[in-house]
Coordinates of C-alpha atoms in Angstrom, one line a residue:
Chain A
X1 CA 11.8 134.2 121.2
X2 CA 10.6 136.5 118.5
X3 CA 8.6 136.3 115.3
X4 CA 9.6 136.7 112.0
X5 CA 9.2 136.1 108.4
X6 CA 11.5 134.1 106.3
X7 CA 12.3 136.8 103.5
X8 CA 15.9 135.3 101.9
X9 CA 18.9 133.4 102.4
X10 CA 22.6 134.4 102.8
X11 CA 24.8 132.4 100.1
X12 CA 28.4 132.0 101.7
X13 CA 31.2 129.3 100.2
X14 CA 33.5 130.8 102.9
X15 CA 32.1 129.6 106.2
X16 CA 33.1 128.1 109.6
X17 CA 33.6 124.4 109.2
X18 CA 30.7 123.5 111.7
X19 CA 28.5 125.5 109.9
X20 CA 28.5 123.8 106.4
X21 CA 25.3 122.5 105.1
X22 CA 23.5 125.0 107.9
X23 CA 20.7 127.0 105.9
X24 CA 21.3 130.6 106.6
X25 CA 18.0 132.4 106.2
X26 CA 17.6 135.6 106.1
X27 CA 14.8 136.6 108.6
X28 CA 12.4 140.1 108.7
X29 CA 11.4 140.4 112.6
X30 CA 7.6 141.0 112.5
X31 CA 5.3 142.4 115.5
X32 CA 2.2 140.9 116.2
X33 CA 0.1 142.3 113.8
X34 CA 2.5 140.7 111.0
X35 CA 3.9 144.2 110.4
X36 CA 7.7 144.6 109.6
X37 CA 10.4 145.8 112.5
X38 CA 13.4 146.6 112.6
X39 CA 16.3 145.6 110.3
X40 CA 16.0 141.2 109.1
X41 CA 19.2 139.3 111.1
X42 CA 20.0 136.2 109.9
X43 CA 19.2 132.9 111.1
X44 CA 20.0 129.0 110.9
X45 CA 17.0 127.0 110.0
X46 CA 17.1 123.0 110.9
X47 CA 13.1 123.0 110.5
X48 CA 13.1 123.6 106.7
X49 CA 11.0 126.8 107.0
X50 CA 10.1 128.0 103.3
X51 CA 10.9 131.5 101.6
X52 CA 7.6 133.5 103.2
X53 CA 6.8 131.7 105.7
X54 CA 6.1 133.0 109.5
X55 CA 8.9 131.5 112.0
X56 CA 9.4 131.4 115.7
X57 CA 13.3 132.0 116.4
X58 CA 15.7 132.4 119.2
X59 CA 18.7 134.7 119.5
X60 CA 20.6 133.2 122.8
X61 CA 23.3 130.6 123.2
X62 CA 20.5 127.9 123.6
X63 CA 20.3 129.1 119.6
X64 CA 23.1 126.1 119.0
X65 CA 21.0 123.4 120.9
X66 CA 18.8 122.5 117.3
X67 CA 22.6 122.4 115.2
X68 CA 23.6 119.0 114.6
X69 CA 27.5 120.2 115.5
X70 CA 28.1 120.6 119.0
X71 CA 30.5 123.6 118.3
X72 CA 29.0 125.7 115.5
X73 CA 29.0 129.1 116.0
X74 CA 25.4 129.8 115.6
X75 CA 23.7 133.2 117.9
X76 CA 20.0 132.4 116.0
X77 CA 17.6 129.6 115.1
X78 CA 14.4 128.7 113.6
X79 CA 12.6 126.4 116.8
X80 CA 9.1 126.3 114.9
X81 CA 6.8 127.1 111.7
X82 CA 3.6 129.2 113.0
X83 CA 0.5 128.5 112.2
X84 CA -1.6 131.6 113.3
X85 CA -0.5 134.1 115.4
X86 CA -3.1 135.2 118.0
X87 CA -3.3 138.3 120.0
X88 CA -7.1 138.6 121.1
X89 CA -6.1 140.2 123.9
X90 CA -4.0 142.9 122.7
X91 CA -4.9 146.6 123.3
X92 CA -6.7 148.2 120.3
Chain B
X1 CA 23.8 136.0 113.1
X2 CA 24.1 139.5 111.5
X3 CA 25.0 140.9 108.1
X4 CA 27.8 143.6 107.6
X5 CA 30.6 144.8 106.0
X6 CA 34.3 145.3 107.0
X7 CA 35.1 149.1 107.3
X8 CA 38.7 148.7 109.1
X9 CA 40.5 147.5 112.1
X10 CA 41.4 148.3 115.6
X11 CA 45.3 148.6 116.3
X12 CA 45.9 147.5 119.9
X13 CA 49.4 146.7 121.8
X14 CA 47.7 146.0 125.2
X15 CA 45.3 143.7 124.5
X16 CA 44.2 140.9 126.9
X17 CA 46.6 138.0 126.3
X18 CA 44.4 135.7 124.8
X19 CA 43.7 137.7 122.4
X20 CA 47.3 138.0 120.7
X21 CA 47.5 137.5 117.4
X22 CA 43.7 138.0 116.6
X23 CA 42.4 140.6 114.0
X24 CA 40.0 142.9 115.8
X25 CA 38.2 144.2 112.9
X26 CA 35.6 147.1 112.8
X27 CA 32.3 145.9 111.3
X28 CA 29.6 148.1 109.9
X29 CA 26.4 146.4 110.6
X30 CA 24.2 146.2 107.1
X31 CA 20.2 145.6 106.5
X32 CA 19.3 143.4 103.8
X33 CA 19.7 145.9 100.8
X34 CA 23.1 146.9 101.9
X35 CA 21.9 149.8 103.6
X36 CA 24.8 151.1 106.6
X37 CA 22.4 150.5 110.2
X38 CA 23.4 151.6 113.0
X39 CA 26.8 151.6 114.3
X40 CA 30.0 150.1 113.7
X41 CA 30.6 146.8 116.1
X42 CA 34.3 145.5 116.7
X43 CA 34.3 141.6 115.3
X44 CA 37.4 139.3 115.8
X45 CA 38.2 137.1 112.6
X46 CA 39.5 134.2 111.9
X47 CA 38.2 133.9 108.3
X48 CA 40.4 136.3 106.5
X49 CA 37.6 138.9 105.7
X50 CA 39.0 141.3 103.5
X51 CA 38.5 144.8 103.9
X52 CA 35.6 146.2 102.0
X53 CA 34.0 142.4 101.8
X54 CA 30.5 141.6 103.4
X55 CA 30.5 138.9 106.0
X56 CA 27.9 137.7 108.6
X57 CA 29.0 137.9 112.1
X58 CA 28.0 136.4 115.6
X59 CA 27.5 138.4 118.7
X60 CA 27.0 135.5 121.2
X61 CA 28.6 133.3 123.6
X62 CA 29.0 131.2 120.6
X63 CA 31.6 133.7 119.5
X64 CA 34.3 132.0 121.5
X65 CA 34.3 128.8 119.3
X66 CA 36.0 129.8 116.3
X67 CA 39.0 130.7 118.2
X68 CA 42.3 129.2 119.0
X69 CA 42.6 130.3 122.5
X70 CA 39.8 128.4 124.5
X71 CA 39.5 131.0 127.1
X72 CA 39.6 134.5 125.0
X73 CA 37.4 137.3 125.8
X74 CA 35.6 137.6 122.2
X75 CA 31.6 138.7 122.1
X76 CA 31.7 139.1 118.2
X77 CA 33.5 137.1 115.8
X78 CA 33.1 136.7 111.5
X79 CA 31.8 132.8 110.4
X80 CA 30.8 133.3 106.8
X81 CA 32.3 135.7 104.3
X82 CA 28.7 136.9 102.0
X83 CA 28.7 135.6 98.1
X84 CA 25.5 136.9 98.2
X85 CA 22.3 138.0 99.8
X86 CA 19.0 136.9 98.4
X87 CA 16.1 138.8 99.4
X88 CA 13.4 138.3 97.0
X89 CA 10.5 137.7 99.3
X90 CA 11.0 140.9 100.9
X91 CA 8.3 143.1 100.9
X92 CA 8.7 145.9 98.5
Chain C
X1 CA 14.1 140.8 133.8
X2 CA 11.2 142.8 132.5
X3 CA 7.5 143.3 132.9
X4 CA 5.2 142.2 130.7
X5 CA 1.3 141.6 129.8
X6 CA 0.0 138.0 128.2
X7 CA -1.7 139.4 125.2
X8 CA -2.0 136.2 122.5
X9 CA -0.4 133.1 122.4
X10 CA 1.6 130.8 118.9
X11 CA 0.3 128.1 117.6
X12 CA 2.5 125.6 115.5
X13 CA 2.1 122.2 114.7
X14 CA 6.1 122.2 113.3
X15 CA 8.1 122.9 116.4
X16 CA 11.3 121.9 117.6
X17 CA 11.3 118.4 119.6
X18 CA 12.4 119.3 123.2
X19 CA 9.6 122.2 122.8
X20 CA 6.2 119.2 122.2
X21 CA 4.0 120.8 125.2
X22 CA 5.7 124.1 125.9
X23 CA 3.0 127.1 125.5
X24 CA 4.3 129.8 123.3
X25 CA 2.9 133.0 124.9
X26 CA 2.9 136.5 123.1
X27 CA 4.1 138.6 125.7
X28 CA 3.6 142.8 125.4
X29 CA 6.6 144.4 127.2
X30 CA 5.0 147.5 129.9
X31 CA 6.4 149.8 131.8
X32 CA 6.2 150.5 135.6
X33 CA 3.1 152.5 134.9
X34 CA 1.9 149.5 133.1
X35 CA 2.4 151.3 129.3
X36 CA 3.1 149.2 126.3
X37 CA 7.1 149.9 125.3
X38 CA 8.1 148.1 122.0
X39 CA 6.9 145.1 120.2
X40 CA 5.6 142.1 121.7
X41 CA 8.0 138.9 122.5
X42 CA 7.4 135.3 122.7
X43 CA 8.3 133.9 125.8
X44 CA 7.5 129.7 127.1
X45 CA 5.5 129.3 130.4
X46 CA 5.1 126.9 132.8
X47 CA 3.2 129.3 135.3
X48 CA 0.2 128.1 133.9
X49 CA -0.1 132.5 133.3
X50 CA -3.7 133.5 131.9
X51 CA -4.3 136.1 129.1
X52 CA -4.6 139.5 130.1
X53 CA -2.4 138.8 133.3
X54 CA 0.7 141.0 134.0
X55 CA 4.0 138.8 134.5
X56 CA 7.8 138.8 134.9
X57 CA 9.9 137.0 132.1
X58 CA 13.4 136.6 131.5
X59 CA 15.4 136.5 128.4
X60 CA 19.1 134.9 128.6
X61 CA 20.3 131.7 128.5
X62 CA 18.7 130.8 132.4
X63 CA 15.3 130.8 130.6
X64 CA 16.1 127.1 129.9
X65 CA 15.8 126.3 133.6
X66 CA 11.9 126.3 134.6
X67 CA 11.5 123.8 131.5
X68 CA 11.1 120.2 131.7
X69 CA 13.5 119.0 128.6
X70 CA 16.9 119.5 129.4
X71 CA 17.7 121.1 126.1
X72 CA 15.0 123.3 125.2
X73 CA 16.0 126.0 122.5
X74 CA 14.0 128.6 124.5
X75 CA 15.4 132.0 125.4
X76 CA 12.5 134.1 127.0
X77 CA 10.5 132.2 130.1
X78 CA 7.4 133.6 132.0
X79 CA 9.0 133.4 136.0
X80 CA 6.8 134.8 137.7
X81 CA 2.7 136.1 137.7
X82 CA 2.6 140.0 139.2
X83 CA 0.4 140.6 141.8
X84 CA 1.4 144.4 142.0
X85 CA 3.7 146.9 141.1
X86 CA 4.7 149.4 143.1
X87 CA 7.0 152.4 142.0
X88 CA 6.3 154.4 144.5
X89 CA 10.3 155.8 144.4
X90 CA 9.9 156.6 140.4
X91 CA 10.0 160.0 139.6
X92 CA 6.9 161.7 138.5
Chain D
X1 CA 33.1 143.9 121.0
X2 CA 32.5 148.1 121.1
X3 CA 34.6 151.2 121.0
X4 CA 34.3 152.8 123.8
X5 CA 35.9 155.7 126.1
X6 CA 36.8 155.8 130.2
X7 CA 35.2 159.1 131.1
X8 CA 35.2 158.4 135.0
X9 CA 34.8 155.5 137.4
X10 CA 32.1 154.1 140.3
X11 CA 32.6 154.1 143.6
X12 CA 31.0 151.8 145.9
X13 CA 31.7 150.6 149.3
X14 CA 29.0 148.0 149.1
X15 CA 30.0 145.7 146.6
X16 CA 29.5 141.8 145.8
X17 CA 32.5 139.4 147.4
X18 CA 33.8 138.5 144.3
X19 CA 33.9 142.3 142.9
X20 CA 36.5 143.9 145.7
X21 CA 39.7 145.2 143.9
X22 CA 37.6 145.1 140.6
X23 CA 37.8 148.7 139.3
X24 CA 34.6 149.7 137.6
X25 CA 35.5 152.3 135.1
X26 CA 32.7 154.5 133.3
X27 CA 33.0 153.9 129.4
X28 CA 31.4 155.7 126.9
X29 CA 30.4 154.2 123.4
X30 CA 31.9 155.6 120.3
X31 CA 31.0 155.3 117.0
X32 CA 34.1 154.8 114.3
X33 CA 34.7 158.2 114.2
X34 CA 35.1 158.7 117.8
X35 CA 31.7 159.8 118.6
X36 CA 29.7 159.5 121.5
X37 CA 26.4 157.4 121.2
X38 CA 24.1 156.0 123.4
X39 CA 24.6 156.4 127.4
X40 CA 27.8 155.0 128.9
X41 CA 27.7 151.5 130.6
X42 CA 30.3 150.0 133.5
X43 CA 32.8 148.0 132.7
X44 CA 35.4 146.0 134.9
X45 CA 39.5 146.5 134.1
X46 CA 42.4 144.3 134.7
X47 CA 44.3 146.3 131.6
X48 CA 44.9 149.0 133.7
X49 CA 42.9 151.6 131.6
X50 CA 43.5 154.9 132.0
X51 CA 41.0 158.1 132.6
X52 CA 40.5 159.6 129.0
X53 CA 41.6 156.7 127.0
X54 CA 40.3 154.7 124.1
X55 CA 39.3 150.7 124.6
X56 CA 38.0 147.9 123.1
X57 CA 35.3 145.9 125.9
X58 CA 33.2 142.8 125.8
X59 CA 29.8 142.7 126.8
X60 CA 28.4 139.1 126.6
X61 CA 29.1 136.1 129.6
X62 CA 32.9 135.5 128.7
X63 CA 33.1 139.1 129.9
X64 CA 33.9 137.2 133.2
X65 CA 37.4 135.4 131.8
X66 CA 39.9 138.3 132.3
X67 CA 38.8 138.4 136.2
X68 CA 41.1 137.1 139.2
X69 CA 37.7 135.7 140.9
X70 CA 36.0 132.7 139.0
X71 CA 32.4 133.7 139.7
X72 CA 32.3 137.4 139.7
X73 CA 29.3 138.9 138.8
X74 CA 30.5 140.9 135.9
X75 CA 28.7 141.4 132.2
X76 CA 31.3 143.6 130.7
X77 CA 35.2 144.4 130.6
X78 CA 37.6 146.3 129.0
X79 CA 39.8 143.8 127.0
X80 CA 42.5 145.9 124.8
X81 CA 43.8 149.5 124.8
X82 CA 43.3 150.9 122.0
X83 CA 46.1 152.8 119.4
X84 CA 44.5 153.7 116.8
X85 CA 40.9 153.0 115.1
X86 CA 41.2 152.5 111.1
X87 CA 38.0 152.6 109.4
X88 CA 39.3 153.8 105.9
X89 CA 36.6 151.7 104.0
X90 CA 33.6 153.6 105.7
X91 CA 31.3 154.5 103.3
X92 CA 31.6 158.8 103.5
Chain E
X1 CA 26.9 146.6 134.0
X2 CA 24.7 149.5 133.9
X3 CA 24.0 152.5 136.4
X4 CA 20.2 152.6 137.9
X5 CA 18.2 153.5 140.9
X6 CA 15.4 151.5 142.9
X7 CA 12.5 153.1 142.5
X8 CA 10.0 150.1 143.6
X9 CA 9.4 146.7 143.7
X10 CA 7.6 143.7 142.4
X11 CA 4.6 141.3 144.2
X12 CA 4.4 138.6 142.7
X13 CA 3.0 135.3 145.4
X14 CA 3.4 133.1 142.0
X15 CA 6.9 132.7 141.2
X16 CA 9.4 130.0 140.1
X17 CA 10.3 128.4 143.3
X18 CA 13.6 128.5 143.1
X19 CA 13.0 132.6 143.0
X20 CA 10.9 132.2 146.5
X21 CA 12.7 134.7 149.1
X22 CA 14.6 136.7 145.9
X23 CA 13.4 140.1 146.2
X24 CA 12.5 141.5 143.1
X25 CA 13.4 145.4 142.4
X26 CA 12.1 147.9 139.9
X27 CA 15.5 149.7 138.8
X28 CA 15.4 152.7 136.6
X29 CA 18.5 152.7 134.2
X30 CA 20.5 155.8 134.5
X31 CA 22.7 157.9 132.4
X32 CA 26.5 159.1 134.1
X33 CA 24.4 162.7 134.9
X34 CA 21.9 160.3 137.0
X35 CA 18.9 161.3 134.7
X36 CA 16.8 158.3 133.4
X37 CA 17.1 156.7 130.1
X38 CA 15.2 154.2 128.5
X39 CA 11.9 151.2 130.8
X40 CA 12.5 150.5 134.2
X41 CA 13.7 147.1 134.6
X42 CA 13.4 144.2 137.5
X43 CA 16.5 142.9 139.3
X44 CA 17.4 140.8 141.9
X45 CA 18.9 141.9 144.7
X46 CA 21.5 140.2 147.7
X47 CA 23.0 143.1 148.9
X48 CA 20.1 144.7 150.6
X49 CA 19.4 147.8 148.2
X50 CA 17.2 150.4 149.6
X51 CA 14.4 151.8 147.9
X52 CA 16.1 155.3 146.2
X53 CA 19.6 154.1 146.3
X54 CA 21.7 154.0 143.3
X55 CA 22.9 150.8 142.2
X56 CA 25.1 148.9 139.5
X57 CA 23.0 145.7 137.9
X58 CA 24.7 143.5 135.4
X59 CA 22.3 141.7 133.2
X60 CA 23.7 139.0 131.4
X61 CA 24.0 134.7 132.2
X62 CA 26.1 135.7 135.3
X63 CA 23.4 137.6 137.1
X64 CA 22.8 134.1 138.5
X65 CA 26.0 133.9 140.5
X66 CA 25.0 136.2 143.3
X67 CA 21.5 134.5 143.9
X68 CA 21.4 131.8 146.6
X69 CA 19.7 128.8 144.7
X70 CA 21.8 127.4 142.0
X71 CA 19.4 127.3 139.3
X72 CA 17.7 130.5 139.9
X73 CA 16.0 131.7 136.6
X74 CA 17.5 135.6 136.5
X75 CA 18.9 137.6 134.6
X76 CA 19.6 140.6 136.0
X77 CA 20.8 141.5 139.5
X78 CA 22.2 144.5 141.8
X79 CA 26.1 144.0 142.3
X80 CA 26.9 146.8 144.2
X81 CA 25.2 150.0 146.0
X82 CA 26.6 153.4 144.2
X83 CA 28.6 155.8 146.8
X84 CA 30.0 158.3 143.9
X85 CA 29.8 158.4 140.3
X86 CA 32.7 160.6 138.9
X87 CA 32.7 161.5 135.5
X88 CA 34.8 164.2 135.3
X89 CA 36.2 163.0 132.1
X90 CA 32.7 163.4 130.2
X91 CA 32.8 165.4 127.4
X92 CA 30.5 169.0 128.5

């Protein structure tokens, strides 16, 4: 799981059938300090995680297990809302 | 799920026969301004994705499912073709 | 799989169902010297693995298995708790 | 999927079961315009690929569907020959 | 699959029990010139690698087929020891 910021959305008439009414988000990966990494990928939200907001999300096949079709064709998800991110133990 | 943009296509006679009859189009992978990123990916479509257009693609097991064929050897396939990409909570 | 160092942990009140009770570790990739390489990743454990202790975690779609809900949107698992590394063969 | 070239092959006496009479080619990455990038990876061939050529290969779990044995250990394969790459609408 | 070469091991006493009697291996990716690219990684091994040997791994959901226990959380494991690589069609 990685963490990430919730920076966008991706507007899309044209989608696969399973995946209509599936909030595409548009999500900046973040390292532990909250700093930016990497180029955003693009993620399906069932939590209703708000624009700014810090998100936990997946990137495996298990990333279709929070969809409510069984088929949609989904590689990302939002699986929680973060409170606080801490990393006492990190190396200064 | 990740952003791109249609570049072209791969022409292939010997292709695995599941795979008949599908588009294998090249995809250039695109960060949230629009900005080329790495490089290009090979995506199968079943969406009509016209060349030039931006699309968000899969790169999952998941990518199987938009597919006739049940058993075909995809890794990468187009679900949404892009209206538009709303960033505004990007950091500037 | 990959070696890794428990640096920080999630918290989140808003989390998928099937993840109630699964700890949401921050997870610092190393090397075999035991250097930091990239950004940190979140993985679940069920190892019961302390801060500051080195570990082994996986990251495909088996990380589902150690975790007691059957559908767990998880895809990065703590497996093991590293008593010592030896790369005794690397090359200097 | 990627573009890729066979530049040589493994050989290996010593191989899992389910692997014998699986040829595991050498295939370096190309971008679009046929250029190397990144290190080559091993991928498995029931096209018949030949030494030198171009092809299109999977990389994720269904890279196991073009195989005679149902459980071979295999995480990528070469699924089309290709003809000819068309990537007109790359940005120049 | 990728090209690497055992350079150690892991000791871990802790480990998910269905991984008890898996030996772990440190295994240093490779490019097709047999110099190192890129973190060591762990991998399971069945075939009996030797520490020095070079070896092809395949990381992806099937690295599970190979292991003994069915459920076995891995996701990377040795397939087959390396006799030769040829790569005589490399470009110089």
């Amino acid at each position: 799981m990685f963490l990430g910021k919730v920076i966008g959305n991706i507007w899309a008439t044209k989608k696969y059938p399973t995946l209509t009414g599936v909030a595409l988000l548009l999500v900046q990966p973040l390292n532990s300090d909250g700093d930016e990494t990497g180029s955003p990928i693009i993620a399906a939200d069932t939590m209703g995680a708000g624009r700014g907001e810090k998100v936990v999300y997946i990137t495996a096949s298990e990333a279709v297990i929070p969809l409510p079709a069984d088929h949609a064709p989904v590689d990302a998800t939002i699986v929680a809302i973060v409170d606080y991110v801490n990393n006492e133990y990190k190396e200064k």
